[in-house]
Coordinates of C-alpha atoms in Angstrom, one line a residue:
Chain X
M1 CA 0.0 0.0 0.0
K2 CA 1.3 3.4 -1.0
R3 CA 1.8 5.7 2.0
W4 CA -1.2 8.0 2.4
T5 CA -1.0 11.8 2.7
L6 CA -3.6 13.9 4.6
Y7 CA -4.0 17.5 3.6
T8 CA -5.3 19.7 6.5
S9 CA -5.4 23.2 7.8
P10 CA -5.2 24.3 11.4
A11 CA -8.5 24.7 13.3
S12 CA -10.5 23.2 10.4
C13 CA -12.8 20.2 10.2
S14 CA -9.8 18.2 8.8
L15 CA -9.0 17.5 12.5
A16 CA -11.8 14.9 12.4
T17 CA -10.1 12.9 9.7
H18 CA -6.7 13.4 11.3
I19 CA -8.1 11.9 14.6
A20 CA -9.7 9.0 12.7
L21 CA -6.4 8.1 11.0
H22 CA -4.6 8.0 14.4
E23 CA -7.4 6.0 16.0
A24 CA -7.1 3.6 13.1
G25 CA -3.3 3.3 13.6
A26 CA -2.7 4.4 10.0
D27 CA 0.7 5.5 8.8
F28 CA 0.5 8.7 6.8
D29 CA 2.2 11.9 5.9
L30 CA 0.6 15.2 6.9
V31 CA 0.6 18.4 4.8
K32 CA -0.7 21.5 6.5
L33 CA -2.0 24.2 4.1
D34 CA -1.8 27.9 5.1
F35 CA -5.3 29.3 4.4
G36 CA -4.0 32.8 5.2
A37 CA -1.7 32.5 2.2
R38 CA -4.6 30.9 0.2
Q39 CA -2.5 27.7 -0.3
Q40 CA -5.8 25.8 -0.7
Q41 CA -6.3 27.7 -4.0
S42 CA -2.8 27.1 -5.3
A43 CA -2.4 25.3 -8.6
D44 CA -0.5 22.5 -6.8
F45 CA -3.4 21.8 -4.4
L46 CA -6.2 22.3 -6.9
A47 CA -4.5 19.5 -8.9
I48 CA -5.0 17.3 -5.8
N49 CA -8.5 18.6 -4.9
P50 CA -10.2 20.8 -7.5
K51 CA -12.7 21.9 -4.9
G52 CA -9.9 23.7 -3.0
R53 CA -10.9 22.5 0.4
V54 CA -9.6 20.3 3.2
P55 CA -9.6 17.6 4.2
A56 CA -8.2 15.7 1.2
L57 CA -6.7 12.2 1.6
A58 CA -4.3 10.9 -1.1
T59 CA -4.6 7.1 -0.9
D60 CA -3.3 4.3 -3.1
D61 CA -6.7 4.3 -4.9
G62 CA -6.9 8.1 -5.5
V63 CA -7.7 11.3 -3.6
L64 CA -10.8 11.2 -1.4
T65 CA -12.6 14.3 0.0
E66 CA -15.6 15.1 2.2
T67 CA -15.4 14.3 5.9
P68 CA -18.3 11.8 6.2
A69 CA -17.0 9.8 3.3
L70 CA -13.4 9.9 4.7
L71 CA -14.5 8.8 8.2
A72 CA -16.5 5.8 7.0
F73 CA -13.7 4.9 4.6
I74 CA -11.0 4.9 7.3
A75 CA -13.2 2.8 9.6
Q76 CA -13.8 0.3 6.8
R77 CA -10.2 0.1 5.7
F78 CA -9.0 -0.5 9.3
P79 CA -11.7 -2.8 10.6
Q80 CA -9.5 -4.1 13.5
A81 CA -9.8 -0.6 15.0
R82 CA -13.6 -1.0 15.3
L83 CA -14.3 2.7 14.5
A84 CA -17.7 2.1 12.9
P85 CA -20.5 -0.5 13.2
D86 CA -19.8 -3.5 11.0
N87 CA -22.4 -5.9 9.6
D88 CA -25.3 -3.8 10.9
A89 CA -26.7 -1.5 8.2
F90 CA -28.9 0.4 10.5
A91 CA -26.2 1.0 13.1
F92 CA -23.9 2.2 10.4
A93 CA -26.6 4.4 9.0
R94 CA -27.1 6.0 12.5
M95 CA -23.4 6.9 12.4
Q96 CA -23.7 8.3 8.9
E97 CA -26.8 10.3 9.9
F98 CA -24.9 11.9 12.7
N99 CA -21.9 12.7 10.5
S100 CA -24.1 14.0 7.7
Y101 CA -25.9 16.3 10.1
L102 CA -22.6 17.7 11.3
A103 CA -21.4 18.2 7.8
S104 CA -24.5 19.7 6.1
T105 CA -26.1 21.6 9.0
V106 CA -23.7 22.3 11.9
H107 CA -20.5 22.9 9.9
V108 CA -22.6 25.0 7.4
A109 CA -24.0 27.1 10.3
H110 CA -20.5 27.7 11.6
A111 CA -19.2 28.6 8.2
H112 CA -21.5 31.6 8.1
K113 CA -19.3 33.3 10.6
R114 CA -16.1 33.6 8.5
R115 CA -17.1 32.3 5.1
G116 CA -20.2 34.3 4.4
A117 CA -18.7 35.5 1.1
R118 CA -19.5 32.0 -0.2
W119 CA -23.2 32.9 -0.2
A120 CA -23.5 36.7 -0.6
D121 CA -21.3 39.5 -1.9
D122 CA -22.7 42.3 0.1
A123 CA -20.7 43.3 3.2
A124 CA -23.8 44.1 5.3
A125 CA -25.3 40.7 4.3
I126 CA -22.1 38.9 5.4
E127 CA -22.3 40.8 8.7
A128 CA -25.9 39.8 9.1
M129 CA -24.9 36.1 8.6
R130 CA -22.2 36.5 11.2
A131 CA -24.6 38.0 13.7
K132 CA -26.9 34.9 13.6
V133 CA -24.2 32.3 14.1
P134 CA -24.6 32.1 17.9
Q135 CA -28.3 31.4 17.4
T136 CA -27.9 28.8 14.7
M137 CA -25.1 27.0 16.5
T138 CA -27.0 27.0 19.8
A139 CA -29.9 25.4 17.9
C140 CA -27.5 22.7 16.6
A141 CA -26.1 22.1 20.0
T142 CA -29.6 21.6 21.4
V143 CA -30.3 18.9 18.8
I144 CA -27.0 17.2 19.5
E145 CA -27.4 17.4 23.3
A146 CA -30.8 15.7 23.1
R147 CA -29.3 13.0 20.8
L148 CA -26.2 12.3 22.9
V149 CA -26.9 9.5 25.4
G150 CA -23.2 8.7 25.8
P151 CA -20.6 7.8 26.7
W152 CA -20.1 7.9 22.9
V153 CA -22.2 9.2 20.0
L154 CA -23.3 5.7 19.2
G155 CA -23.7 4.6 22.8
E156 CA -21.2 2.1 24.3
H157 CA -18.6 2.1 21.4
Y158 CA -16.3 4.9 20.3
S159 CA -16.6 5.6 16.6
V160 CA -15.3 8.1 14.0
A161 CA -18.4 10.2 14.8
D162 CA -16.9 11.0 18.2
G163 CA -13.8 12.6 16.8
Y164 CA -16.0 14.5 14.4
L165 CA -18.3 15.8 17.1
F166 CA -15.3 16.7 19.2
T167 CA -13.9 18.8 16.3
I168 CA -17.1 20.7 15.7
A169 CA -18.0 21.1 19.3
S170 CA -14.7 22.7 20.0
W171 CA -16.0 25.7 17.9
F172 CA -19.0 26.4 20.1
E173 CA -17.6 29.0 22.5
G174 CA -15.9 30.8 19.6
D175 CA -19.2 30.9 17.8
G176 CA -20.9 32.5 20.8
V177 CA -22.6 29.4 22.2
D178 CA -23.1 29.3 25.9
V179 CA -22.3 25.7 26.6
K180 CA -23.7 25.6 30.1
P181 CA -27.0 24.1 28.9
F182 CA -25.1 21.3 27.1
P183 CA -23.4 19.2 29.8
R184 CA -23.4 16.1 27.7
I185 CA -21.6 17.8 24.9
V186 CA -19.0 19.3 27.3
A187 CA -18.5 15.9 29.0
H188 CA -18.2 14.2 25.7
R189 CA -15.6 16.8 24.5
E190 CA -13.5 16.1 27.6
R191 CA -13.8 12.3 27.2
V192 CA -12.7 12.5 23.5
G193 CA -10.0 15.0 24.3
A194 CA -8.4 12.6 26.8
R195 CA -7.7 9.9 24.1
P196 CA -4.1 9.6 23.1
A197 CA -4.9 9.6 19.3
V198 CA -6.8 12.8 19.7
K199 CA -4.0 14.5 21.7
R200 CA -1.6 13.4 19.1
A201 CA -3.7 14.8 16.2
I202 CA -4.2 18.1 18.0
A203 CA -0.5 18.5 18.7
E204 CA 0.3 17.8 15.0
A205 CA -2.5 19.9 13.5
G206 CA -1.6 23.2 15.2
G207 CA -4.0 26.2 15.1
Chain Y
M1 CA -40.2 -6.5 8.8
K2 CA -42.5 -3.7 9.7
R3 CA -43.7 -1.7 6.7
W4 CA -41.6 1.4 6.2
T5 CA -43.0 5.0 5.9
L6 CA -41.2 7.7 3.9
Y7 CA -42.0 11.3 4.8
T8 CA -41.5 13.7 1.9
S9 CA -42.5 17.0 0.6
P10 CA -43.1 17.9 -3.1
A11 CA -40.1 19.4 -5.0
S12 CA -37.7 18.6 -2.1
C13 CA -34.5 16.5 -1.8
S14 CA -36.7 13.7 -0.4
L15 CA -37.2 12.7 -4.0
A16 CA -33.7 11.1 -4.0
T17 CA -34.7 8.7 -1.2
H18 CA -38.1 8.1 -2.8
I19 CA -36.3 7.1 -6.0
A20 CA -33.9 4.8 -4.1
L21 CA -36.7 3.0 -2.4
H22 CA -38.4 2.2 -5.8
E23 CA -35.1 1.2 -7.4
A24 CA -34.6 -1.1 -4.4
G25 CA -38.1 -2.6 -4.9
A26 CA -39.0 -1.7 -1.3
D27 CA -42.5 -1.7 -0.1
F28 CA -43.4 1.4 1.8
D29 CA -46.0 4.0 2.7
L30 CA -45.7 7.6 1.6
V31 CA -46.6 10.6 3.7
K32 CA -46.4 14.0 1.9
L33 CA -46.0 17.0 4.2
D34 CA -47.4 20.4 3.1
F35 CA -44.6 22.9 3.8
G36 CA -46.9 25.7 2.9
A37 CA -49.0 24.7 5.9
R38 CA -45.8 24.2 7.9
Q39 CA -46.7 20.5 8.6
Q40 CA -43.0 19.7 9.0
Q41 CA -43.1 21.8 12.2
S42 CA -46.3 20.1 13.6
A43 CA -46.1 18.3 16.9
D44 CA -46.9 15.1 15.2
F45 CA -44.0 15.3 12.7
L46 CA -41.5 16.7 15.3
A47 CA -42.2 13.5 17.3
I48 CA -41.0 11.6 14.3
N49 CA -38.1 13.9 13.3
P50 CA -37.2 16.6 15.9
K51 CA -35.2 18.4 13.2
G52 CA -38.5 19.2 11.3
R53 CA -37.1 18.3 7.9
V54 CA -37.6 15.7 5.2
P55 CA -36.8 13.1 4.2
A56 CA -37.4 10.9 7.2
L57 CA -37.8 7.2 6.9
A58 CA -39.6 5.2 9.6
T59 CA -38.1 1.7 9.6
D60 CA -38.4 -1.3 11.7
D61 CA -35.3 -0.2 13.5
G62 CA -36.3 3.4 14.1
V63 CA -36.5 6.7 12.2
L64 CA -33.6 7.6 9.9
T65 CA -32.8 11.0 8.4
E66 CA -30.2 12.8 6.3
T67 CA -30.2 11.8 2.6
P68 CA -26.6 10.4 2.3
A69 CA -27.2 8.1 5.3
L70 CA -30.6 7.0 3.9
L71 CA -29.2 6.3 0.4
A72 CA -26.4 4.1 1.6
F73 CA -28.8 2.4 4.1
I74 CA -31.3 1.5 1.4
A75 CA -28.5 0.2 -0.9
Q76 CA -27.2 -1.9 1.9
R77 CA -30.6 -3.3 3.0
F78 CA -31.5 -4.3 -0.5
P79 CA -28.1 -5.6 -1.8
Q80 CA -29.8 -7.6 -4.7
A81 CA -30.7 -4.2 -6.3
R82 CA -27.0 -3.4 -6.5
L83 CA -27.5 0.3 -5.8
A84 CA -24.0 0.9 -4.2
P85 CA -20.5 -0.7 -4.5
D86 CA -20.2 -3.7 -2.2
N87 CA -17.0 -5.1 -0.8
D88 CA -14.9 -2.3 -2.1
A89 CA -14.4 0.4 0.5
F90 CA -12.9 2.9 -1.8
A91 CA -15.6 2.6 -4.5
F92 CA -18.2 3.0 -1.7
A93 CA -16.3 6.0 -0.4
R94 CA -16.4 7.6 -3.9
M95 CA -20.2 7.3 -3.8
Q96 CA -20.3 8.8 -0.3
E97 CA -18.0 11.6 -1.3
F98 CA -20.4 12.5 -4.2
N99 CA -23.5 12.3 -2.0
S100 CA -21.9 14.3 0.7
Y101 CA -20.9 17.0 -1.7
L102 CA -24.5 17.2 -3.0
A103 CA -25.8 17.5 0.6
S104 CA -23.3 19.8 2.2
T105 CA -22.3 22.1 -0.7
V106 CA -24.8 21.9 -3.6
H107 CA -28.1 21.6 -1.6
V108 CA -26.8 24.3 0.8
A109 CA -26.1 26.7 -2.0
H110 CA -29.6 26.0 -3.4
A111 CA -31.2 26.6 0.0
H112 CA -29.9 30.2 0.1
K113 CA -32.6 31.0 -2.6
R114 CA -35.6 30.4 -0.4
R115 CA -34.3 29.4 3.0
G116 CA -32.0 32.4 3.7
A117 CA -33.8 33.0 6.9
R118 CA -32.0 30.0 8.3
W119 CA -28.7 32.1 8.3
A120 CA -29.7 35.7 8.6
D121 CA -32.7 37.7 9.9
D122 CA -32.2 40.9 7.8
A123 CA -34.4 41.1 4.7
A124 CA -31.7 42.8 2.6
A125 CA -29.2 40.0 3.6
I126 CA -31.7 37.3 2.6
E127 CA -32.1 39.1 -0.8
A128 CA -28.3 39.3 -1.2
M129 CA -28.1 35.5 -0.6
R130 CA -30.8 34.9 -3.2
A131 CA -29.0 37.1 -5.7
K132 CA -25.8 34.9 -5.5
V133 CA -27.5 31.5 -6.0
P134 CA -27.1 31.5 -9.8
Q135 CA -23.4 32.0 -9.3
T136 CA -22.9 29.4 -6.6
M137 CA -25.0 26.8 -8.3
T138 CA -23.2 27.3 -11.6
A139 CA -19.9 26.8 -9.7
C140 CA -21.3 23.5 -8.3
A141 CA -22.5 22.4 -11.8
T142 CA -19.0 23.1 -13.1
V143 CA -17.5 20.7 -10.4
I144 CA -20.1 18.0 -11.2
E145 CA -19.7 18.3 -15.0
A146 CA -15.9 17.7 -14.7
R147 CA -16.5 14.7 -12.4
L148 CA -19.2 13.1 -14.5
V149 CA -17.7 10.7 -16.9
G150 CA -20.9 8.7 -17.3
P151 CA -23.1 7.0 -18.1
W152 CA -23.6 7.0 -14.4
V153 CA -22.0 8.9 -11.5
L154 CA -19.8 6.0 -10.6
G155 CA -19.2 4.9 -14.2
E156 CA -20.7 1.8 -15.6
H157 CA -23.1 1.0 -12.8
Y158 CA -26.2 2.9 -11.7
S159 CA -26.2 3.8 -7.9
V160 CA -28.3 5.7 -5.4
A161 CA -26.0 8.7 -6.2
D162 CA -27.7 9.0 -9.7
G163 CA -31.1 9.5 -8.3
Y164 CA -29.7 12.1 -5.9
L165 CA -27.9 14.0 -8.7
F166 CA -31.0 13.9 -10.8
T167 CA -33.0 15.4 -7.9
I168 CA -30.6 18.2 -7.3
A169 CA -29.8 18.9 -11.0
S170 CA -33.5 19.3 -11.6
W171 CA -33.2 22.6 -9.6
F172 CA -30.6 24.2 -11.8
E173 CA -32.7 26.1 -14.3
G174 CA -35.0 27.4 -11.4
D175 CA -31.8 28.5 -9.7
G176 CA -30.8 30.6 -12.7
V177 CA -28.1 28.2 -14.0
D178 CA -27.6 28.2 -17.8
V179 CA -27.2 24.4 -18.4
K180 CA -25.8 24.7 -21.9
P181 CA -22.2 24.4 -20.7
F182 CA -23.1 21.2 -18.8
P183 CA -24.1 18.6 -21.5
R184 CA -23.1 15.7 -19.3
I185 CA -25.4 16.8 -16.5
V186 CA -28.2 17.3 -19.0
A187 CA -27.7 13.9 -20.6
H188 CA -27.4 12.2 -17.2
R189 CA -30.7 13.9 -16.1
E190 CA -32.5 12.5 -19.2
R191 CA -30.9 9.1 -18.7
V192 CA -32.1 8.9 -15.0
G193 CA -35.5 10.4 -15.8
A194 CA -36.2 7.6 -18.3
R195 CA -36.0 4.9 -15.6
P196 CA -39.3 3.4 -14.5
A197 CA -38.5 3.7 -10.8
V198 CA -37.8 7.4 -11.2
K199 CA -40.9 8.1 -13.2
R200 CA -42.9 6.3 -10.5
A201 CA -41.4 8.4 -7.7
I202 CA -41.9 11.6 -9.6
A203 CA -45.6 10.8 -10.2
E204 CA -46.1 9.9 -6.6
A205 CA -44.1 12.9 -5.1
G206 CA -46.0 15.7 -6.9
G207 CA -44.7 19.2 -6.9

């Protein structure tokens, strides 16, 4: 197997894939892009991921993107690490449902804080989006808190969804969310943050 | 197996799951919610899906939401229909990558046309979001066109990703996208639209 390369940027959602690779025991190279220098839009990186986003994982089969796809893939390629339900389509779907919600609702709500220019050109509109982020992210936290029975997202077994929730939940305070009403999320964040693979990924990722 | 129920609304992304169920040969009941009457926010429906969105699929194992999760689940529960790669983690991940892009980038771009109030309160900001939709959806179509070798999203074999792309690509003209530069998408849309399962889902879905 060709050695894999993970393309990340500090303080981005790529941390979730980075965590999953360490939880899996994967051997990989890490390339950190400097978004301040717009390296994600460089010709070199666009040749790797034409969408100009992280995470991107160069594997022996090709370059793979999109966090929910990457997380399930890593779990399936390293089955001995037991990072996703196996041989139970509904349990696997529950994990996917959670990851998809994080990607298409929670991460999207968060992106309106600093990436509003994706969806409007007008400066006042971008500021109006930024102003609503505490409200939308609090609504997301409310959905997650109700869903989170623990100790892990799927119950008794840690999965790639836990590193993903940890990554996104670490944005809450910065997004203006008062986390006091969300004790399960706070406890989950501490539980995940104590794992050696997570500490290692954070130390390597920077940001 | 308890009979499943799919909750949809006309002209929404729930069509993708509806198509997948018919492609799979699944037997299910259909409940169409009237978004004009805000039925998705009714107490009855919030008891089924607290997120107040469609699609939601009530199965014998519980209620499942989020299109990418539903599509992979249906494919896995009806393996004889061959709606997703099996026993090939990377090929499955390619499908998931495509579905995740549709959910978290393309559908999100589209939602800024009529659902801008999710991300800003100010009327002028909501109008500014609406104004940019032709540009963002054209950018998405450009990414998809480059990716689409055909005849199907994954190449030689139809998968649940095809019904999903068909559903989202049917929004392009309404979103102000000139489809002339995207002949592969247009041809794919015609190819998918000719399938009996797709015609049946469209006839049932309304909208």
